[in-house]
XYZ file of C-alpha atoms in Angstrom:
353
model
C 87.098 99.529 65.191
C 87.704 97.101 68.060
C 85.381 96.868 71.050
C 88.134 98.204 73.309
C 88.571 101.300 71.145
C 84.805 101.856 71.112
C 84.627 101.633 74.898
C 87.636 103.909 75.324
C 86.015 106.452 73.034
C 82.601 106.086 74.706
C 83.944 106.602 78.232
C 86.625 109.080 77.164
C 89.439 107.031 78.686
C 92.601 109.179 78.651
C 95.738 107.871 76.940
C 99.178 109.210 76.063
C 98.256 108.747 72.416
C 95.667 111.517 72.853
C 97.257 113.936 75.316
C 95.788 117.320 76.255
C 96.658 120.265 73.979
C 100.197 121.554 74.464
C 99.131 124.709 76.386
C 97.096 122.572 78.798
C 99.931 120.045 79.115
C 102.390 122.858 79.793
C 100.164 124.245 82.551
C 99.769 120.838 84.223
C 103.458 119.938 83.999
C 104.504 123.369 85.242
C 102.168 123.070 88.238
C 103.509 119.665 89.286
C 107.164 120.599 88.730
C 106.717 123.882 90.620
C 105.505 121.894 93.645
C 108.816 119.996 93.594
C 110.795 122.801 95.229
C 113.962 120.719 95.535
C 113.826 119.769 91.816
C 114.531 116.102 92.557
C 111.966 114.482 90.239
C 112.662 113.693 86.594
C 110.204 113.356 83.670
C 109.180 109.766 84.532
C 108.179 110.646 88.099
C 106.404 113.807 86.960
C 104.514 111.705 84.398
C 103.431 109.281 87.124
C 102.327 112.144 89.394
C 100.256 113.672 86.595
C 98.439 110.353 86.172
C 97.821 109.882 89.901
C 96.958 113.447 90.886
C 95.410 114.956 87.734
C 94.370 111.921 85.659
C 96.383 113.478 82.833
C 98.315 111.254 80.421
C 101.122 113.164 78.724
C 103.991 111.554 76.764
C 107.327 111.526 78.559
C 109.063 113.326 75.678
C 106.569 116.180 75.922
C 107.109 116.441 79.667
C 110.873 116.434 79.191
C 110.623 119.226 76.600
C 108.430 121.359 78.886
C 110.750 120.802 81.849
C 113.816 121.635 79.770
C 112.266 124.892 78.549
C 110.826 126.044 81.873
C 112.963 124.405 84.575
C 116.486 123.888 83.140
C 118.086 124.008 86.604
C 116.383 120.729 87.575
C 118.346 118.654 85.064
C 121.580 120.275 86.228
C 120.815 119.277 89.824
C 119.906 115.697 88.893
C 122.670 114.836 86.436
C 124.536 111.599 87.408
C 127.795 113.300 88.364
C 126.006 115.045 91.233
C 125.162 111.768 92.944
C 127.395 109.906 95.360
C 128.055 106.302 94.306
C 126.749 103.625 96.662
C 127.959 100.090 97.348
C 125.936 97.561 95.380
C 125.060 93.979 96.137
C 122.555 91.256 95.315
C 119.573 90.650 97.594
C 118.400 87.136 98.336
C 114.709 86.863 97.391
C 113.777 84.353 100.105
C 110.642 82.266 99.620
C 108.120 85.029 99.103
C 106.405 88.206 100.160
C 105.802 89.002 103.835
C 108.549 86.572 104.793
C 110.908 89.373 105.815
C 109.900 92.951 106.613
C 112.511 95.671 107.084
C 111.840 98.474 109.586
C 113.577 101.778 110.195
C 113.070 105.354 111.354
C 113.846 108.461 109.310
C 115.000 111.528 111.221
C 115.960 114.008 108.506
C 113.353 116.444 109.855
C 114.064 116.101 113.564
C 114.890 119.011 115.863
C 118.600 118.986 114.981
C 117.916 119.025 111.249
C 115.215 121.697 111.313
C 117.014 123.963 113.816
C 113.672 125.417 114.890
C 113.745 124.724 118.606
C 111.981 121.637 119.911
C 109.736 120.915 116.915
C 110.515 117.634 115.198
C 108.825 115.372 112.643
C 110.131 111.826 112.315
C 108.977 109.034 110.018
C 108.831 105.289 110.649
C 108.509 102.854 107.772
C 108.175 99.133 107.040
C 108.979 97.554 103.671
C 108.585 94.030 102.271
C 111.891 92.457 101.246
C 110.814 90.347 98.261
C 108.293 92.695 96.615
C 109.775 96.061 97.567
C 106.313 97.249 98.634
C 106.186 99.881 101.371
C 103.765 98.238 103.776
C 103.402 101.033 106.302
C 104.870 104.507 106.647
C 103.754 107.180 109.079
C 104.883 110.529 110.499
C 105.530 110.323 114.254
C 106.704 112.744 116.965
C 109.622 110.487 117.891
C 110.848 107.512 115.839
C 113.043 106.427 118.760
C 110.142 105.885 121.159
C 109.679 102.174 121.835
C 105.944 102.514 122.579
C 105.354 104.390 119.323
C 107.190 101.779 117.247
C 105.357 98.964 119.034
C 102.029 100.630 118.221
C 103.036 101.013 114.560
C 103.848 97.296 114.387
C 100.411 96.370 115.750
C 98.814 98.768 113.249
C 100.640 96.827 110.518
C 99.287 93.526 111.847
C 95.760 94.942 111.986
C 96.015 96.342 108.446
C 97.126 93.085 106.802
C 95.634 90.545 109.216
C 98.936 88.673 109.313
C 102.468 88.823 110.645
C 105.701 88.335 108.745
C 108.072 85.498 109.561
C 111.001 87.821 110.268
C 111.409 91.460 111.256
C 114.738 93.029 110.300
C 115.814 96.221 112.088
C 118.988 98.198 112.702
C 119.186 97.316 116.388
C 118.088 100.597 117.993
C 116.553 100.658 121.466
C 113.230 101.814 119.968
C 112.476 98.274 118.747
C 112.026 96.769 122.231
C 108.224 96.691 122.387
C 107.962 95.716 118.716
C 110.335 92.822 119.444
C 108.154 91.691 122.358
C 104.922 91.862 120.348
C 106.324 90.093 117.293
C 108.065 87.374 119.305
C 104.873 86.513 121.192
C 102.799 86.402 118.000
C 105.421 84.275 116.227
C 105.479 81.799 119.116
C 101.691 81.544 119.046
C 101.083 81.352 115.287
C 104.404 80.206 113.825
C 106.103 78.124 116.492
C 107.144 75.489 113.934
C 109.189 77.948 111.857
C 112.969 77.715 112.156
C 113.614 81.162 110.683
C 114.665 83.790 113.239
C 111.760 85.994 114.295
C 113.854 89.116 114.836
C 117.176 90.120 113.275
C 119.211 93.257 114.013
C 121.660 94.490 111.376
C 123.866 97.563 110.954
C 122.086 100.336 109.059
C 124.390 99.776 106.088
C 123.075 96.199 105.774
C 119.390 97.005 106.315
C 119.323 98.412 102.799
C 115.783 97.461 101.739
C 114.232 100.107 103.990
C 117.275 102.370 104.187
C 117.314 102.650 100.397
C 113.701 103.834 100.316
C 114.500 107.013 102.245
C 116.545 108.359 99.352
C 113.540 107.923 97.059
C 111.310 109.675 99.622
C 113.685 112.627 99.834
C 113.816 112.850 96.063
C 110.053 112.509 95.611
C 108.820 114.921 98.281
C 111.055 114.954 101.372
C 113.511 117.663 100.310
C 110.663 119.786 99.001
C 108.791 119.649 102.324
C 111.997 120.287 104.264
C 112.656 123.369 102.116
C 109.079 124.553 102.645
C 109.406 124.195 106.439
C 112.652 126.148 106.358
C 110.782 129.142 104.940
C 109.136 129.579 108.350
C 112.531 129.993 109.998
C 114.082 132.116 107.277
C 111.123 134.497 106.965
C 110.513 134.729 110.699
C 107.012 133.217 110.604
C 107.899 130.758 113.373
C 109.220 131.669 116.815
C 110.760 128.571 118.471
C 110.306 129.962 122.012
C 106.587 130.677 121.606
C 104.413 127.802 122.870
C 101.510 128.829 120.637
C 103.782 128.723 117.582
C 105.067 125.292 118.625
C 101.562 123.878 119.126
C 100.317 125.312 115.826
C 103.377 123.949 113.991
C 102.698 120.508 115.489
C 99.061 120.760 114.432
C 99.742 121.753 110.808
C 103.046 120.373 109.558
C 102.748 116.680 110.565
C 99.549 116.593 108.473
C 101.454 118.064 105.514
C 104.262 115.537 105.950
C 101.805 112.624 106.254
C 100.062 113.710 103.051
C 103.440 113.746 101.305
C 104.232 110.291 102.717
C 100.884 108.897 101.540
C 101.453 110.296 98.046
C 104.948 108.819 97.977
C 103.781 105.372 99.142
C 100.997 105.396 96.546
C 103.465 106.390 93.827
C 106.147 103.926 94.881
C 103.910 100.892 95.273
C 102.287 101.455 91.877
C 105.294 102.498 89.795
C 106.942 99.951 87.507
C 110.503 99.322 88.623
C 113.417 99.238 86.216
C 114.107 95.775 84.768
C 117.352 94.333 86.143
C 118.200 90.991 84.592
C 120.932 90.247 87.133
C 118.724 90.976 90.161
C 117.589 88.091 92.347
C 114.369 89.799 93.394
C 111.554 90.578 90.916
C 112.017 93.690 88.772
C 110.205 95.318 85.886
C 106.896 95.267 87.777
C 105.121 97.438 90.338
C 105.700 96.414 93.992
C 101.925 96.111 94.485
C 101.735 93.654 91.583
C 104.499 91.455 93.007
C 102.979 91.589 96.495
C 99.426 90.790 95.361
C 100.392 88.093 92.819
C 103.641 86.541 94.122
C 102.998 83.243 92.341
C 103.542 85.019 89.006
C 107.140 85.677 90.064
C 108.010 82.296 91.525
C 107.181 83.392 95.072
C 104.523 82.644 97.669
C 102.796 84.660 100.366
C 104.678 83.751 103.532
C 102.499 85.845 105.835
C 101.160 84.106 108.924
C 97.448 84.727 109.439
C 96.526 85.912 112.914
C 93.152 86.110 114.616
C 92.745 89.757 115.524
C 89.997 88.825 117.959
C 92.637 87.167 120.130
C 93.637 90.645 121.208
C 90.139 91.232 122.574
C 89.405 87.736 123.884
C 88.513 87.505 127.582
C 87.469 83.836 127.789
C 87.864 80.613 125.814
C 85.583 79.825 122.868
C 84.052 76.962 124.846
C 83.121 79.128 127.824
C 81.918 81.915 125.545
C 79.480 79.457 123.936
C 78.280 78.080 127.294
C 77.848 81.506 128.868
C 76.067 82.780 125.763
C 73.492 79.996 126.058
C 72.947 80.765 129.739
C 72.529 84.448 128.975
C 70.013 83.608 126.250
C 68.016 81.475 128.717
C 67.598 84.585 130.856
C 66.135 86.396 127.866
C 69.330 88.352 127.099
C 68.579 91.121 129.612
C 70.181 94.538 129.206
C 73.609 94.700 130.859
C 74.112 97.814 132.969
C 76.132 98.621 136.061
C 72.898 98.258 138.075
C 71.869 94.879 136.645
C 75.273 93.236 136.144
C 75.528 91.485 139.517
C 71.959 90.155 139.422
C 72.635 88.753 135.941
C 75.907 87.325 137.292
C 74.027 85.474 140.082
C 71.295 84.215 137.737
C 73.806 82.979 135.145
C 75.911 81.357 137.860
C 72.879 79.337 138.954
C 72.297 78.106 135.389
C 75.973 77.253 134.841
C 76.164 75.304 138.120
C 73.171 73.154 137.164
C 74.487 72.295 133.691
């Protein structure tokens, strides 16, 4: 017996070669499929969800058999003839990850779609062009608010500690503050780059992020939308009642965000289908391509930024000089009562140096 087999046996590492008993597998599969109200997920996605959510490894054929016996309507909904064909094209890979990031809002659960008065749940997402990784995705009250989108962009910068070379959007007015923030950071940290900092395209051409919304709807979006609709159909929610509106806004955005987080986790870790004619990497998880771009003939094109610049009041030189003067005073406690006396004392030291 190999060392790996011994360790797997010692720590009881699950594997599809030793799945749970069929009754247990049936219970787990049935639970996950039942949560998919819209019946959009096939055996492969259900298998991935079982691994992520229940740490259960069940062969795909077993899952397919259970789904066929217990949920035959799902296959009828998903069969290829039900889908609308889309225009196809080849994406240019560029030089590497974080070179181009695609941004877009998703409004399939806004007020018009839900038809439940003023309540609305939008989503805003950002996706890496070369790796296909979803970098940031969040539920927001209004995906067309410029301040909200600008804040999301800065959250992205804080999360990764870098900016991309180019932001690609669909040209909506909500990108104004994001444009301003990114342009300033590009000028400061990547002034030598000739690549455009900001590009606006029609939605039909911004396909890297636009294409991800279909996967979101299939994974969890349609299911959540159907669940929200129950409140209208059963009369649980009264759109003219302010208490109902506030409680809806307190509960359902959390549910949507949980679904988004699960989708992002699934998408970034799932192995994509191998496409030999594709220009961008395929047959690997987006996280793998993003974290190890050199294995796919790419580089990390992200531009490192100093996050402390956002909180910097003075130059490094003056900060060092003032710090020494403050230390000479014994580093007294700064309060609103002592601040001016410390100011005068430090001023005297700085003048004499």
